[in-house]
Amino acid sequence: MNRTFSPLILAALLIFLIGPFLIIVAASLSAGDTLTFPPQGLSLRWIAKVFTVESFRDSFIMSMILAVGGTFLALLLGVPAAYALSRYKLPFGEVVNTIVTLPIIVPGIIVGLALLRYVVVPFSFSIGIALFLAHTALVLPYTVRVVSSSFNNLRSDMEEAAVLLGATRLGAFFKVVLPNIQSGILAAFILGFVTSFNQVPVSLFLSGPGVRTLPIDMLSYMETTYDPSVAALSALLALMSIGIVFLAERFLGFSRYV
Amino acid sequence: MSDRAFLSLENLTLSYGNSIAVNKFNLDIRKGELVAFLGPSGCGKTTTMRSIAGLLNPTSGRITLDGTDITRVSANKRNVGLVFQSYALFPHLTVYENVAFGLRLKRMADADINARVTAGIKSVGLAALSGRKPAELSGGQQQRVALARSMVMEPKVLLLDEPLSNLDARLRVEMRAELQRVQKETGITMIFVTHDQAEALSLADRIVVMRNGLIEQVGTPEEIYNNPVSAFVADFVGFENVFALKDGKLATPGGAVALSEALPGNAAGFAWRPAGVVLDTGPFQGKVKSVSFTGNLREYLLDTPLGPITAEVSAALPVHDLGTELAFDLPLKAAAPLQRFA
């Protein structure tokens, strides 16, 4: 690569990646009444306003419940699945692996439509349950992937050593395996949390009256009100995500797992 | 008592699908014996060892330990210890907690655990390091921890997978002495698996040479070293010049060759160590293809009508250049007769 050329490409790439975020942050600090860039004057009033909108508070709580609860359930399902896939030669192991990965590849809008049409409507799930299950399904691939790589890095003879010292298979898992994949599980949790929290298309199909996730609520807020508070909320959410990933990288070496 | 079998394997067979890893293995091991399973990779030695530990279920056959049939007893109830080749220490626990792991599972009183763990760590010379994590130890130290972790459980049999192969030359000598000391002090029955004949010869009371899932020969190190029964064992313990016997003559790539002495007809073949080949005199001729100096000895590889011949002579003798035609002899008194050639 040409020496003068590559910094230019790097700069362009960074502007492309970070630019939109900077524009949103700038727009959220506007003193004006509409969402514009460049901002008209500077103020923090739109950031303050975010915390006073009741529907934002409700949908934020909903999103938190989905992200934490859904990821937790996905881990409960994903950790044993990842264990089985990495430890045993299963007859359809590759197929299972592919199926588990599908929600990453298939567009969310299709997953959402399919879940609505063929799961939620026929079984008449409540909106809350439907959203919860959908988020679990979306996060599951990430947990299986990330935790699998932890299992693959852990030699299986450690479990055998524990068994020969008198442990049961289950005991060996909890006493020897689990303590050594803790950071992988935490990494999977963070990745799942962020994925679930930022998820739009699936939630769009499954949200209903009174039950909305935060991104959906922001969309519908913008349909009626075009003020900078949405930009302010976006900036806050982005900062939250950055903060989480920063802490994860700092303490876990997050990028090793993703 | 001492010659009654303590651990016995009867018709032990293990197969994976269509391939048989261990085929009708029969062996009796006495209490306190140190036995080596010797063979190349894939010979079934590790499979046999893992089935004694209970990590693999035999397809058929029986394993009896101290008078009890343990064939179907699960691995965590057999009281058989195993020191893994990779040591398999628990990375999240300190040396002390690694060694205490099995005792804690037994729900022993803390004072008893402390006494046994402390003594165990001290006996392998790691008292000063008991608070360290495995990652902070050298390979040799990790192996000692693995040994102590198994020994504090006072197992009836201790299995060791390639115990010396991951260590450098100096540590190897140390560990060998360590294992012999442990065995002498505790009188424990030990079985170790190795592909290294020197390791088996120097450490074991008895060696089981395995090949393709079958026992090739069982004997003391002296028996295996001096009287290999087959071409395979002969080759494995350093007889580099091995010939089949046909109608009283050696079968060689250059045709049947008679020796100066009459060969006993009841042998299937004969084998000579490089040191058994006589150089500079004799009825055969060979051309020097390579020479290597090994300290006390000089090793010659000769290109001969009998095929390649390896000979070893004192390094004090004058060196022969490459391409030199040399006379050599294969004296019968230095030959090991083989019962089987295949």
Coordinates of C-alpha atoms in Angstrom, one line a residue, chain B residues 15-303:
Chain B
S15 CA -13.2 -50.8 19.0
Y16 CA -14.4 -47.6 17.3
G17 CA -16.9 -48.5 14.6
N18 CA -15.0 -50.9 12.4
S19 CA -11.5 -50.3 13.7
I20 CA -10.2 -52.2 16.6
A21 CA -7.9 -50.1 18.8
V22 CA -7.2 -52.8 21.4
N23 CA -7.7 -56.5 20.6
K24 CA -8.1 -59.1 23.3
F25 CA -5.5 -57.6 25.6
N26 CA -4.5 -59.9 28.5
L27 CA -2.2 -58.8 31.2
D28 CA -1.7 -59.4 35.0
I29 CA 0.1 -56.7 37.0
R30 CA 1.4 -57.3 40.5
K31 CA 0.9 -54.9 43.4
G32 CA 3.7 -52.4 43.5
E33 CA 4.9 -53.1 40.0
L34 CA 6.0 -50.4 37.6
V35 CA 4.8 -51.3 34.1
A36 CA 5.4 -49.5 30.8
F37 CA 3.1 -49.7 27.8
L38 CA 5.6 -49.1 24.9
G39 CA 4.7 -48.6 21.3
P40 CA 4.4 -46.2 18.4
S41 CA 1.4 -43.8 18.3
G42 CA -1.8 -45.6 17.3
C43 CA -0.7 -48.9 18.9
G44 CA -3.5 -48.8 21.5
K45 CA -1.4 -48.1 24.5
T46 CA -3.2 -44.9 25.4
T47 CA -6.6 -46.5 24.7
T48 CA -5.8 -49.3 27.1
M49 CA -4.6 -46.9 29.8
R50 CA -7.8 -44.7 29.4
S51 CA -10.0 -47.8 29.8
I52 CA -8.2 -48.7 33.0
A53 CA -9.0 -45.2 34.2
G54 CA -12.6 -45.6 33.2
L55 CA -12.5 -42.8 30.6
L56 CA -13.3 -45.3 27.9
N57 CA -15.7 -48.2 28.0
P58 CA -14.3 -51.5 26.7
T59 CA -16.3 -53.2 24.0
S60 CA -15.7 -56.4 25.7
G61 CA -13.4 -58.0 28.3
R62 CA -12.9 -57.5 32.0
I63 CA -10.8 -55.3 34.3
T64 CA -10.2 -56.5 37.9
L65 CA -8.6 -54.3 40.5
D66 CA -7.7 -55.6 43.9
G67 CA -10.2 -58.4 43.7
T68 CA -13.1 -56.3 42.4
D69 CA -14.5 -56.2 38.9
I70 CA -14.3 -52.5 37.9
T71 CA -15.2 -52.9 34.2
R72 CA -18.5 -51.0 34.7
V73 CA -17.5 -48.9 37.6
S74 CA -17.6 -45.2 36.7
A75 CA -14.3 -43.3 36.5
N76 CA -14.9 -41.2 39.5
K77 CA -15.4 -44.2 41.8
R78 CA -12.4 -46.3 40.7
N79 CA -9.7 -44.8 42.8
V80 CA -7.3 -44.8 39.8
G81 CA -5.1 -41.8 39.4
L82 CA -4.0 -40.4 36.0
V83 CA -1.2 -37.8 35.4
F84 CA -2.1 -36.4 32.0
Q85 CA 0.5 -35.6 29.3
S86 CA -0.7 -32.0 29.3
Y87 CA -0.9 -32.2 33.1
A88 CA -4.5 -30.9 33.0
L89 CA -4.1 -28.6 36.0
F90 CA -7.1 -26.4 36.8
P91 CA -5.9 -22.9 35.7
H92 CA -8.2 -21.0 38.0
L93 CA -6.9 -22.7 41.2
T94 CA -3.7 -22.3 43.1
V95 CA -1.2 -25.2 43.4
Y96 CA -2.6 -25.8 46.9
E97 CA -6.2 -25.9 45.7
N98 CA -5.4 -28.1 42.7
V99 CA -3.9 -30.7 45.0
A100 CA -6.8 -30.3 47.5
F101 CA -9.4 -30.7 44.8
G102 CA -10.1 -34.4 45.1
L103 CA -9.9 -34.4 48.9
R104 CA -12.5 -31.6 49.1
L105 CA -14.8 -33.6 47.0
K106 CA -14.4 -36.4 49.6
R107 CA -15.7 -33.9 52.2
M108 CA -12.7 -34.6 54.4
A109 CA -12.2 -32.4 57.5
D110 CA -10.2 -29.2 56.7
A111 CA -7.4 -30.2 59.1
D112 CA -6.9 -33.6 57.4
I113 CA -7.0 -32.0 53.9
N114 CA -4.4 -29.4 55.0
A115 CA -2.1 -32.1 56.4
R116 CA -2.3 -34.2 53.3
V117 CA -2.0 -31.4 50.8
T118 CA 0.9 -29.8 52.6
A119 CA 2.7 -33.1 52.8
G120 CA 1.9 -33.9 49.1
I121 CA 3.2 -30.5 47.9
K122 CA 6.3 -30.8 50.1
S123 CA 7.1 -34.3 48.8
V124 CA 7.3 -33.0 45.2
G125 CA 9.5 -30.1 46.4
L126 CA 7.0 -27.3 45.7
A127 CA 6.3 -26.1 49.2
A128 CA 7.4 -22.6 48.4
L129 CA 5.0 -22.3 45.4
S130 CA 1.8 -23.5 46.9
G131 CA 0.1 -20.2 46.4
R132 CA 0.9 -19.9 42.7
K133 CA -1.4 -20.5 39.8
P134 CA -0.4 -23.2 37.2
A135 CA 0.4 -20.5 34.6
E136 CA 3.1 -19.2 36.8
L137 CA 4.9 -22.5 36.9
S138 CA 7.4 -24.2 34.5
G139 CA 6.4 -27.4 32.7
G140 CA 8.4 -29.5 35.1
Q141 CA 6.8 -27.9 38.2
Q142 CA 3.3 -28.3 36.6
Q143 CA 3.9 -32.0 36.2
R144 CA 5.0 -32.3 39.9
V145 CA 1.7 -30.6 40.9
A146 CA -0.2 -33.0 38.7
L147 CA 1.7 -35.9 40.3
A148 CA 1.0 -34.6 43.8
R149 CA -2.7 -34.0 43.0
S150 CA -3.1 -37.7 42.0
M151 CA -0.9 -39.0 44.8
V152 CA -2.8 -37.3 47.7
M153 CA -5.8 -39.4 46.7
E154 CA -3.8 -42.5 47.5
P155 CA -5.0 -44.3 44.3
K156 CA -4.7 -48.0 44.0
V157 CA -3.1 -47.6 40.6
L158 CA -1.4 -44.5 39.2
L159 CA -1.4 -44.1 35.4
L160 CA 1.0 -41.7 33.7
D161 CA 0.6 -40.6 30.1
E162 CA 4.0 -39.9 28.5
P163 CA 5.4 -38.7 31.8
L164 CA 8.9 -37.6 30.5
S165 CA 8.2 -36.6 26.9
N166 CA 7.4 -33.0 27.5
L167 CA 10.5 -32.4 29.6
D168 CA 14.0 -31.3 28.6
A169 CA 16.9 -33.7 29.1
R170 CA 17.9 -32.5 32.6
L171 CA 14.3 -32.4 33.9
R172 CA 13.8 -35.8 32.4
V173 CA 16.5 -37.4 34.6
E174 CA 15.1 -35.5 37.6
M175 CA 11.5 -36.7 37.0
R176 CA 12.6 -40.2 36.4
A177 CA 14.3 -40.2 39.8
E178 CA 11.2 -38.6 41.3
L179 CA 8.9 -41.3 40.0
Q180 CA 11.2 -44.0 41.2
R181 CA 11.4 -42.4 44.6
V182 CA 7.6 -42.0 44.8
Q183 CA 7.1 -45.6 43.8
K184 CA 9.6 -46.9 46.3
E185 CA 8.2 -44.8 49.2
T186 CA 4.6 -45.6 48.6
G187 CA 4.8 -49.0 47.0
I188 CA 2.1 -47.8 44.6
T189 CA 1.3 -49.7 41.4
M190 CA 2.2 -47.6 38.4
I191 CA 1.6 -47.9 34.7
F192 CA 3.0 -45.5 32.2
V193 CA 2.5 -45.1 28.5
T194 CA 5.4 -44.1 26.3
H195 CA 6.7 -44.2 22.7
D196 CA 10.3 -43.8 23.9
Q197 CA 12.1 -47.1 24.5
A198 CA 14.8 -45.4 26.6
E199 CA 12.2 -44.1 28.9
A200 CA 10.6 -47.5 29.2
L201 CA 13.9 -49.3 29.7
S202 CA 15.2 -46.9 32.4
L203 CA 12.0 -46.7 34.5
A204 CA 9.9 -49.9 34.2
D205 CA 10.1 -53.2 36.0
R206 CA 8.2 -54.7 33.1
I207 CA 7.6 -53.5 29.6
V208 CA 4.6 -54.3 27.4
V209 CA 5.4 -53.7 23.8
M210 CA 2.3 -53.0 21.8
R211 CA 1.6 -52.8 18.1
N212 CA -1.7 -52.3 16.2
G213 CA -3.8 -53.1 19.3
L214 CA -2.0 -56.3 20.1
I215 CA 0.7 -57.2 22.7
E216 CA 3.9 -57.9 20.8
Q217 CA 6.0 -58.8 23.8
V218 CA 6.0 -58.6 27.6
G219 CA 9.2 -58.8 29.6
T220 CA 11.7 -57.1 31.8
P221 CA 13.8 -54.3 30.3
E222 CA 16.7 -56.8 29.9
E223 CA 14.5 -59.3 28.1
I224 CA 13.1 -56.8 25.8
Y225 CA 16.5 -55.2 25.1
N226 CA 18.4 -58.4 24.6
N227 CA 15.9 -60.9 23.4
P228 CA 13.3 -59.2 21.3
V229 CA 10.8 -61.8 20.0
S230 CA 9.9 -60.1 16.8
A231 CA 11.3 -57.9 14.1
F232 CA 9.0 -55.1 15.3
V233 CA 10.3 -55.2 18.8
A234 CA 13.9 -55.6 17.6
D235 CA 13.6 -52.5 15.5
F236 CA 11.9 -50.6 18.3
V237 CA 14.7 -51.3 20.8
G238 CA 17.5 -50.4 18.5
F239 CA 18.4 -53.5 16.4
E240 CA 18.8 -51.6 13.2
N241 CA 19.9 -54.5 11.0
V242 CA 17.0 -57.0 10.9
F243 CA 16.8 -59.9 8.5
A244 CA 14.3 -62.7 7.9
L245 CA 15.6 -66.2 7.8
K246 CA 14.7 -68.4 4.9
D247 CA 16.1 -72.0 4.4
G248 CA 19.0 -71.3 6.7
K249 CA 20.0 -68.1 4.9
L250 CA 19.3 -64.4 5.5
A251 CA 16.7 -63.0 3.1
T252 CA 18.2 -59.7 1.9
P253 CA 17.3 -57.2 -1.0
G254 CA 20.3 -58.7 -2.8
G255 CA 19.1 -62.3 -2.5
A256 CA 19.7 -65.1 0.1
V257 CA 23.0 -64.7 2.0
A258 CA 24.7 -67.4 4.0
L259 CA 26.7 -66.5 7.1
S260 CA 30.1 -68.0 7.8
E261 CA 28.5 -69.9 10.7
A262 CA 25.5 -72.2 10.3
L263 CA 22.2 -70.6 11.4
P264 CA 19.8 -72.3 13.7
G265 CA 16.7 -73.2 11.7
N266 CA 14.2 -72.7 14.4
A267 CA 14.4 -68.8 14.2
A268 CA 12.3 -66.7 11.9
G269 CA 14.9 -64.0 11.6
F270 CA 18.1 -62.4 13.1
A271 CA 18.8 -58.9 14.2
W272 CA 22.1 -57.1 14.9
R273 CA 22.5 -53.8 16.8
P274 CA 24.9 -51.4 15.1
A275 CA 27.4 -52.2 17.9
G276 CA 27.2 -55.9 17.0
V277 CA 28.4 -55.4 13.4
V278 CA 32.1 -56.0 13.0
L279 CA 34.0 -53.6 10.8
D280 CA 37.2 -53.8 8.8
T281 CA 37.2 -57.6 8.6
G282 CA 34.7 -60.2 7.4
P283 CA 33.3 -61.8 4.3
F284 CA 31.0 -58.9 3.3
Q285 CA 31.8 -55.6 1.5
G286 CA 30.0 -52.2 1.8
K287 CA 30.5 -48.6 0.8
V288 CA 30.4 -45.9 3.4
K289 CA 27.4 -43.7 2.7
S290 CA 27.4 -41.5 5.8
V291 CA 29.4 -41.1 9.0
S292 CA 28.2 -39.5 12.2
F293 CA 30.1 -38.9 15.4
T294 CA 28.1 -39.5 18.6
G295 CA 30.7 -38.9 21.3
N296 CA 32.2 -42.2 22.3
L297 CA 31.1 -43.9 19.1
R298 CA 31.1 -43.3 15.4
E299 CA 28.2 -44.6 13.4
Y300 CA 28.6 -45.7 9.8
L301 CA 25.8 -46.2 7.3
L302 CA 27.0 -48.7 4.7
D303 CA 25.5 -49.4 1.3

